[in-house]
GROMACS .gro file of C-alpha atoms in nm:
model
  357
    1MET     CA    1  10.347  15.363   9.323
    2LYS     CA    2  10.272  15.418   9.688
    3ALA     CA    3  10.116  15.693   9.897
    4LEU     CA    4  10.094  15.764  10.274
    5ILE     CA    5   9.801  15.957  10.408
    6LEU     CA    6   9.862  16.123  10.752
    7VAL     CA    7   9.537  16.060  10.923
    8GLY     CA    8   9.660  16.159  11.272
    9GLY     CA    9   9.454  16.155  11.601
   10PHE     CA   10   9.120  16.225  11.752
   11GLY     CA   11   8.991  16.502  11.516
   12THR     CA   12   8.898  16.719  11.817
   13ARG     CA   13   8.857  17.049  11.593
   14LEU     CA   14   8.572  16.873  11.394
   15ARG     CA   15   8.369  16.758  11.694
   16PRO     CA   16   8.086  16.667  11.751
   17LEU     CA   17   8.101  16.484  11.415
   18THR     CA   18   8.435  16.285  11.489
   19LEU     CA   19   8.259  16.170  11.805
   20SER     CA   20   8.080  15.927  11.567
   21LEU     CA   21   8.342  15.858  11.290
   22PRO     CA   22   8.714  15.911  11.260
   23LYS     CA   23   8.766  16.236  11.088
   24PRO     CA   24   8.886  16.103  10.744
   25LEU     CA   25   8.561  15.903  10.712
   26VAL     CA   26   8.330  16.213  10.777
   27GLU     CA   27   8.159  16.285  10.439
   28PHE     CA   28   8.287  16.590  10.257
   29CYS     CA   29   8.038  16.676   9.984
   30ASN     CA   30   7.886  16.318  10.018
   31LYS     CA   31   8.209  16.120  10.013
   32PRO     CA   32   8.465  16.055  10.288
   33THR     CA   33   8.743  16.305  10.267
   34VAL     CA   34   9.007  16.017  10.249
   35VAL     CA   35   8.815  15.850   9.960
   36HIS     CA   36   8.833  16.169   9.764
   37GLN     CA   37   9.207  16.145   9.812
   38ILE     CA   38   9.250  15.781   9.737
   39GLU     CA   39   9.047  15.800   9.416
   40ALA     CA   40   9.275  16.076   9.284
   41LEU     CA   41   9.584  15.889   9.392
   42VAL     CA   42   9.453  15.585   9.195
   43GLU     CA   43   9.411  15.810   8.878
   44ALA     CA   44   9.772  15.898   8.905
   45GLY     CA   45   9.886  15.541   8.911
   46VAL     CA   46   9.908  15.468   9.290
   47THR     CA   47   9.845  15.093   9.360
   48HIS     CA   48   9.905  15.087   9.746
   49VAL     CA   49   9.775  15.342   9.984
   50ILE     CA   50   9.902  15.339  10.340
   51LEU     CA   51   9.711  15.526  10.618
   52GLY     CA   52   9.900  15.648  10.931
   53VAL     CA   53   9.644  15.596  11.192
   54GLY     CA   54   9.618  15.631  11.584
   55TYR     CA   55   9.260  15.644  11.649
   56ARG     CA   56   8.964  15.404  11.579
   57ALA     CA   57   9.172  15.201  11.332
   58ASP     CA   58   8.917  14.913  11.334
   59VAL     CA   59   8.650  15.140  11.207
   60MET     CA   60   8.884  15.273  10.932
   61GLU     CA   61   8.981  14.937  10.821
   62THR     CA   62   8.628  14.799  10.785
   63GLU     CA   63   8.507  15.113  10.591
   64LEU     CA   64   8.810  15.119  10.355
   65LYS     CA   65   8.796  14.751  10.271
   66LYS     CA   66   8.506  14.803  10.039
   67HIS     CA   67   8.681  15.097   9.863
   68GLU     CA   68   9.002  14.879   9.840
   69GLU     CA   69   8.791  14.615   9.646
   70ARG     CA   70   8.602  14.865   9.429
   71LEU     CA   71   8.927  15.036   9.321
   72GLY     CA   72   9.141  14.724   9.285
   73ILE     CA   73   9.425  14.841   9.509
   74ARG     CA   74   9.589  14.774   9.837
   75ILE     CA   75   9.493  14.985  10.139
   76THR     CA   76   9.677  14.908  10.442
   77LEU     CA   77   9.694  15.070  10.806
   78SER     CA   78  10.016  15.173  10.987
   79TYR     CA   79   9.927  15.187  11.347
   80GLU     CA   80  10.075  15.451  11.577
   81ASP     CA   81  10.103  15.355  11.942
   82GLU     CA   82  10.194  15.717  12.025
   83PRO     CA   83  10.154  16.035  11.813
   84LEU     CA   84  10.450  16.050  11.581
   85GLY     CA   85  10.402  16.392  11.425
   86THR     CA   86  10.424  16.449  11.051
   87ALA     CA   87  10.767  16.277  10.999
   88GLY     CA   88  10.756  15.977  11.235
   89PRO     CA   89  10.469  15.804  11.027
   90LEU     CA   90  10.715  15.787  10.734
   91ALA     CA   91  10.970  15.602  10.954
   92LEU     CA   92  10.700  15.369  11.084
   93ALA     CA   93  10.588  15.272  10.726
   94ARG     CA   94  10.950  15.244  10.609
   95ASN     CA   95  10.947  14.884  10.512
   96GLU     CA   96  10.623  14.905  10.299
   97LEU     CA   97  10.737  15.238  10.123
   98LEU     CA   98  11.080  15.064  10.044
   99GLU     CA   99  10.911  14.791   9.846
  100TYR     CA  100  10.934  15.020   9.547
  101LYS     CA  101  11.271  15.162   9.642
  102ASP     CA  102  11.344  15.324   9.303
  103ARG     CA  103  10.989  15.504   9.277
  104PRO     CA  104  10.883  15.813   9.459
  105PHE     CA  105  10.592  15.796   9.693
  106PHE     CA  106  10.306  16.061   9.778
  107VAL     CA  107  10.246  16.191  10.126
  108LEU     CA  108   9.918  16.376  10.212
  109ASN     CA  109   9.765  16.546  10.509
  110ALA     CA  110   9.416  16.387  10.541
  111ASP     CA  111   9.250  16.719  10.611
  112VAL     CA  112   9.338  16.873  10.274
  113VAL     CA  113   9.085  16.904   9.988
  114CYS     CA  114   9.189  17.040   9.645
  115SER     CA  115   9.195  16.934   9.282
  116TYR     CA  116   9.475  16.677   9.371
  117PRO     CA  117   9.709  16.739   9.070
  118PHE     CA  118   9.910  16.436   9.136
  119LYS     CA  119  10.008  16.367   8.767
  120THR     CA  120  10.153  16.720   8.740
  121MET     CA  121  10.329  16.676   9.061
  122LEU     CA  122  10.499  16.372   8.922
  123ASP     CA  123  10.606  16.540   8.607
  124PHE     CA  124  10.740  16.832   8.805
  125HIS     CA  125  10.931  16.609   9.040
  126GLN     CA  126  11.077  16.409   8.764
  127LYS     CA  127  11.204  16.723   8.594
  128HIS     CA  128  11.377  16.875   8.876
  129GLY     CA  129  11.525  16.540   8.982
  130CYS     CA  130  11.585  16.611   9.349
  131GLU     CA  131  11.463  16.439   9.671
  132GLY     CA  132  11.140  16.614   9.744
  133THR     CA  133  10.845  16.825   9.605
  134ILE     CA  134  10.594  17.004   9.817
  135CYS     CA  135  10.274  17.182   9.679
  136VAL     CA  136  10.238  17.539   9.794
  137THR     CA  137   9.915  17.758   9.777
  138LYS     CA  138   9.856  18.120   9.786
  139VAL     CA  139   9.694  18.286  10.086
  140GLU     CA  140   9.547  18.631  10.151
  141GLU     CA  141   9.707  18.667  10.505
  142PRO     CA  142  10.046  18.512  10.516
  143SER     CA  143  10.120  18.648  10.856
  144ARG     CA  144   9.898  18.373  10.994
  145TYR     CA  145  10.107  18.096  10.853
  146GLY     CA  146  10.456  17.964  10.794
  147VAL     CA  147  10.542  18.063  10.438
  148VAL     CA  148  10.772  17.911  10.187
  149VAL     CA  149  11.025  18.121   9.999
  150TYR     CA  150  11.159  17.976   9.672
  151THR     CA  151  11.325  18.064   9.343
  152GLU     CA  152  11.169  18.101   8.998
  153ASP     CA  153  11.238  17.740   8.905
  154GLY     CA  154  11.083  17.616   9.236
  155LYS     CA  155  11.396  17.548   9.439
  156ILE     CA  156  11.309  17.626   9.807
  157ASP     CA  157  11.531  17.872   9.973
  158ARG     CA  158  11.387  17.884  10.323
  159PHE     CA  159  11.077  17.880  10.538
  160VAL     CA  160  10.957  18.181  10.756
  161GLU     CA  161  10.723  18.119  11.034
  162LYS     CA  162  10.437  18.389  11.063
  163PRO     CA  163  10.631  18.669  10.901
  164THR     CA  164  10.580  19.034  11.026
  165THR     CA  165  10.691  19.167  10.696
  166PHE     CA  166  10.600  19.043  10.358
  167VAL     CA  167  10.841  18.781  10.226
  168SER     CA  168  10.595  18.545  10.049
  169ASN     CA  169  10.221  18.458  10.035
  170ARG     CA  170  10.277  18.082   9.962
  171ILE     CA  171  10.222  17.827  10.233
  172ASN     CA  172  10.271  17.453  10.248
  173ALA     CA  173   9.951  17.284  10.114
  174GLY     CA  174  10.006  16.939  10.271
  175LEU     CA  175  10.075  16.742   9.957
  176TYR     CA  176  10.425  16.598   9.905
  177LEU     CA  177  10.609  16.364   9.662
  178PHE     CA  178  10.947  16.220   9.799
  179ASN     CA  179  11.214  15.978   9.673
  180THR     CA  180  11.260  15.695   9.917
  181THR     CA  181  11.601  15.825  10.015
  182ILE     CA  182  11.409  16.085  10.249
  183LEU     CA  183  11.355  15.776  10.485
  184GLU     CA  184  11.727  15.786  10.573
  185ARG     CA  185  11.674  16.133  10.725
  186ILE     CA  186  11.376  16.027  10.957
  187GLU     CA  187  11.392  15.826  11.291
  188LEU     CA  188  11.105  15.654  11.445
  189LYS     CA  189  11.015  15.897  11.706
  190PRO     CA  190  10.783  16.197  11.725
  191THR     CA  191  10.910  16.449  11.474
  192SER     CA  192  10.779  16.743  11.264
  193ILE     CA  193  10.856  16.696  10.887
  194GLU     CA  194  10.794  17.077  10.846
  195LYS     CA  195  11.028  17.190  11.122
  196LYS     CA  196  11.303  16.931  11.129
  197ILE     CA  197  11.333  16.757  10.781
  198PHE     CA  198  11.230  17.032  10.529
  199PRO     CA  199  11.469  17.295  10.647
  200GLN     CA  200  11.757  17.049  10.619
  201MET     CA  201  11.645  16.938  10.264
  202SER     CA  202  11.611  17.299  10.155
  203LYS     CA  203  11.969  17.378  10.277
  204GLU     CA  204  12.097  17.095  10.072
  205GLY     CA  205  11.909  17.215   9.762
  206GLU     CA  206  11.697  16.885   9.767
  207LEU     CA  207  11.342  17.042   9.814
  208PHE     CA  208  11.126  17.200   9.540
  209ALA     CA  209  10.787  17.385   9.558
  210MET     CA  210  10.516  17.347   9.301
  211GLU     CA  211  10.233  17.594   9.298
  212LEU     CA  212   9.895  17.427   9.345
  213PRO     CA  213   9.644  17.502   9.065
  214GLY     CA  214   9.275  17.571   9.159
  215PHE     CA  215   9.133  17.567   9.511
  216TRP     CA  216   9.273  17.436   9.844
  217MET     CA  217   9.135  17.413  10.198
  218ASP     CA  218   9.227  17.238  10.520
  219VAL     CA  219   8.877  17.117  10.619
  220GLY     CA  220   8.976  17.006  10.970
  221GLN     CA  221   8.743  17.241  11.157
  222PRO     CA  222   8.368  17.334  11.087
  223LYS     CA  223   8.415  17.681  10.956
  224ASP     CA  224   8.678  17.567  10.696
  225PHE     CA  225   8.479  17.258  10.619
  226ILE     CA  226   8.192  17.491  10.508
  227ILE     CA  227   8.422  17.715  10.308
  228GLY     CA  228   8.590  17.405  10.159
  229ALA     CA  229   8.249  17.267  10.041
  230SER     CA  230   8.170  17.596   9.857
  231LEU     CA  231   8.510  17.581   9.702
  232TYR     CA  232   8.463  17.218   9.587
  233LEU     CA  233   8.122  17.291   9.451
  234ASN     CA  234   8.262  17.584   9.255
  235HIS     CA  235   8.528  17.352   9.112
  236CYS     CA  236   8.263  17.111   9.023
  237ALA     CA  237   8.062  17.374   8.835
  238LYS     CA  238   8.367  17.458   8.622
  239ASN     CA  239   8.499  17.099   8.562
  240LYS     CA  240   8.228  16.845   8.630
  241PRO     CA  241   7.895  17.031   8.611
  242GLU     CA  242   7.701  16.697   8.560
  243LEU     CA  243   7.754  16.623   8.940
  244LEU     CA  244   7.551  16.919   9.039
  245SER     CA  245   7.169  16.927   9.083
  246ASN     CA  246   6.940  17.090   8.837
  247HIS     CA  247   6.631  17.063   9.062
  248GLU     CA  248   6.399  17.351   9.036
  249SER     CA  249   6.446  17.441   9.402
  250CYS     CA  250   6.824  17.462   9.377
  251LEU     CA  251   7.006  17.801   9.323
  252GLY     CA  252   7.381  17.806   9.247
  253ASN     CA  253   7.611  17.512   9.309
  254VAL     CA  254   7.417  17.242   9.492
  255LEU     CA  255   7.500  16.860   9.515
  256VAL     CA  256   7.212  16.640   9.609
  257ASP     CA  257   7.228  16.266   9.638
  258GLU     CA  258   6.974  16.090   9.398
  259THR     CA  259   6.799  15.931   9.694
  260ALA     CA  260   6.725  16.260   9.878
  261VAL     CA  261   6.370  16.418   9.866
  262ILE     CA  262   6.313  16.779   9.834
  263GLY     CA  263   5.965  16.916   9.908
  264LYS     CA  264   5.767  17.210   9.747
  265ASP     CA  265   5.865  17.575   9.751
  266CYS     CA  266   6.215  17.527   9.881
  267GLN     CA  267   6.506  17.742   9.818
  268ILE     CA  268   6.829  17.525   9.835
  269GLY     CA  269   7.164  17.698   9.766
  270PRO     CA  270   7.404  17.841   9.700
  271ASP     CA  271   7.671  17.605   9.817
  272VAL     CA  272   7.464  17.320   9.970
  273VAL     CA  273   7.527  16.951   9.996
  274ILE     CA  274   7.244  16.719  10.077
  275GLY     CA  275   7.325  16.353  10.147
  276PRO     CA  276   7.156  16.006  10.089
  277GLY     CA  277   6.824  15.946  10.228
  278CYS     CA  278   6.759  16.312  10.339
  279VAL     CA  279   6.414  16.448  10.345
  280ILE     CA  280   6.370  16.832  10.303
  281GLU     CA  281   6.023  16.930  10.369
  282ASP     CA  282   5.820  17.216  10.200
  283GLY     CA  283   5.919  17.578  10.215
  284VAL     CA  284   6.279  17.511  10.360
  285CYS     CA  285   6.556  17.742  10.273
  286ILE     CA  286   6.915  17.615  10.307
  287GLN     CA  287   7.236  17.791  10.196
  288ARG     CA  288   7.618  17.720  10.249
  289SER     CA  289   7.540  17.402  10.460
  290THR     CA  290   7.579  17.038  10.453
  291ILE     CA  291   7.290  16.794  10.545
  292MET     CA  292   7.430  16.457  10.615
  293LYS     CA  293   7.285  16.110  10.541
  294GLY     CA  294   6.941  16.023  10.662
  295SER     CA  295   6.856  16.367  10.807
  296ARG     CA  296   6.516  16.536  10.809
  297VAL     CA  297   6.456  16.919  10.792
  298GLY     CA  298   6.105  17.021  10.894
  299SER     CA  299   5.894  17.247  10.680
  300HIS     CA  300   5.979  17.633  10.660
  301SER     CA  301   6.308  17.594  10.852
  302TRP     CA  302   6.602  17.817  10.764
  303ILE     CA  303   6.965  17.675  10.773
  304SER     CA  304   7.268  17.870  10.682
  305ASN     CA  305   7.648  17.823  10.739
  306SER     CA  306   7.582  17.504  10.935
  307ILE     CA  307   7.638  17.122  10.929
  308VAL     CA  308   7.354  16.885  11.010
  309GLY     CA  309   7.506  16.540  11.100
  310TRP     CA  310   7.372  16.194  11.023
  311ARG     CA  311   7.004  16.110  11.109
  312CYS     CA  312   6.915  16.432  11.266
  313ARG     CA  313   6.578  16.569  11.287
  314VAL     CA  314   6.531  16.939  11.247
  315GLY     CA  315   6.180  17.062  11.344
  316LYS     CA  316   5.955  17.302  11.173
  317TRP     CA  317   6.018  17.675  11.162
  318VAL     CA  318   6.372  17.626  11.300
  319ARG     CA  319   6.654  17.882  11.230
  320MET     CA  320   7.008  17.752  11.236
  321GLU     CA  321   7.309  17.962  11.152
  322GLY     CA  322   7.657  18.077  11.271
  323VAL     CA  323   7.839  17.763  11.190
  324SER     CA  324   7.617  17.541  11.406
  325VAL     CA  325   7.705  17.167  11.398
  326LEU     CA  326   7.462  16.887  11.493
  327GLY     CA  327   7.631  16.565  11.587
  328GLU     CA  328   7.471  16.227  11.491
  329ASP     CA  329   7.096  16.163  11.569
  330VAL     CA  330   7.030  16.512  11.713
  331ALA     CA  331   6.663  16.621  11.734
  332ILE     CA  332   6.581  16.999  11.731
  333LYS     CA  333   6.223  17.075  11.832
  334ASP     CA  334   5.996  17.322  11.642
  335GLU     CA  335   6.027  17.689  11.621
  336LEU     CA  336   6.372  17.705  11.781
  337TYR     CA  337   6.682  17.923  11.705
  338VAL     CA  338   7.038  17.773  11.713
  339ASN     CA  339   7.336  18.008  11.664
  340GLY     CA  340   7.674  17.865  11.649
  341GLY     CA  341   7.559  17.558  11.859
  342ARG     CA  342   7.768  17.254  11.878
  343ILE     CA  343   7.529  16.979  11.975
  344LEU     CA  344   7.650  16.629  12.096
  345PRO     CA  345   7.525  16.312  11.928
  346HIS     CA  346   7.194  16.163  12.045
  347LYS     CA  347   7.071  16.485  12.206
  348GLU     CA  348   6.727  16.642  12.186
  349ILE     CA  349   6.713  17.018  12.196
  350GLY     CA  350   6.404  17.171  12.344
  351ALA     CA  351   6.523  17.523  12.386
  352SER     CA  352   6.694  17.792  12.168
  353VAL     CA  353   7.070  17.818  12.163
  354PRO     CA  354   7.114  18.198  12.090
  355ASN     CA  355   7.482  18.237  12.171
  356PRO     CA  356   7.766  18.053  11.993
  357ALA     CA  357   7.937  17.759  12.177
   0.00000   0.00000   0.00000
């Protein structure tokens, strides 16, 4: 089987992290988002993953080469000279997708994290026998989204954009499974699959919805990245508790790389991720935050609802909160307050940032 991952463009919503790495390579819970997806696809029987890319493709290719070898699959890149939306990349990769003409293929939004129930999707798709399956997920405020209306058996009736009265609380989750006949519908030009292709498929009775079990989050911006990490760690606690730390300083669900060092009298958690080679000095408190590879947090600092990028140095008695994000190689001097700051890579901060960026 094959899969196409829609990587997209510049990742501006996740800056300053994406100033150093393409968005799919930014570590989510100590592993690049796209690697979470590829590993789950391989478990479902996918042997060839295509990435639709338009930004820093050389970096993507180099990084993914080692995963290609480790997993024993093919990973190829489909280059977009111009943004092609969410349908155009399928047309661009048409020849590769048609190599297995009689087999369906997966399509994923690169920002989505969930339990990736690809085997369940495949069973559901084969049972209904139509052209397409999309995963849907329940949300609390459907008026913020375009919602999906479908029958009991999953056949999609229509899509409603940001409804003012309740018609459904299920939204498109960004995971699809298609027969290769869908490629006959799509031209090689910028096209929205959600606005142009799906409505036509639903009119013809060729599109079904499968409700996504478990958690779901689009982690394409810092606030949602932090929420997504909490959901993922809760998922691990229920399904893979061996992945979580049992260090004496950890409270609740905490993921700590084995090469990280945690000092005395710390309180780490809940919902914290600490990456490879990090050093957490004595008396540090961290909650609902991610500390990325090679960073150091000085003694008695307090970090909440924040992301500390790669190789950063947070001084002593620093307080960070309010969805603050440090880019790569940022230094925060001692005894400063950072509230909602978005700090560019390679900067040194010598004064407090009391107001959100």
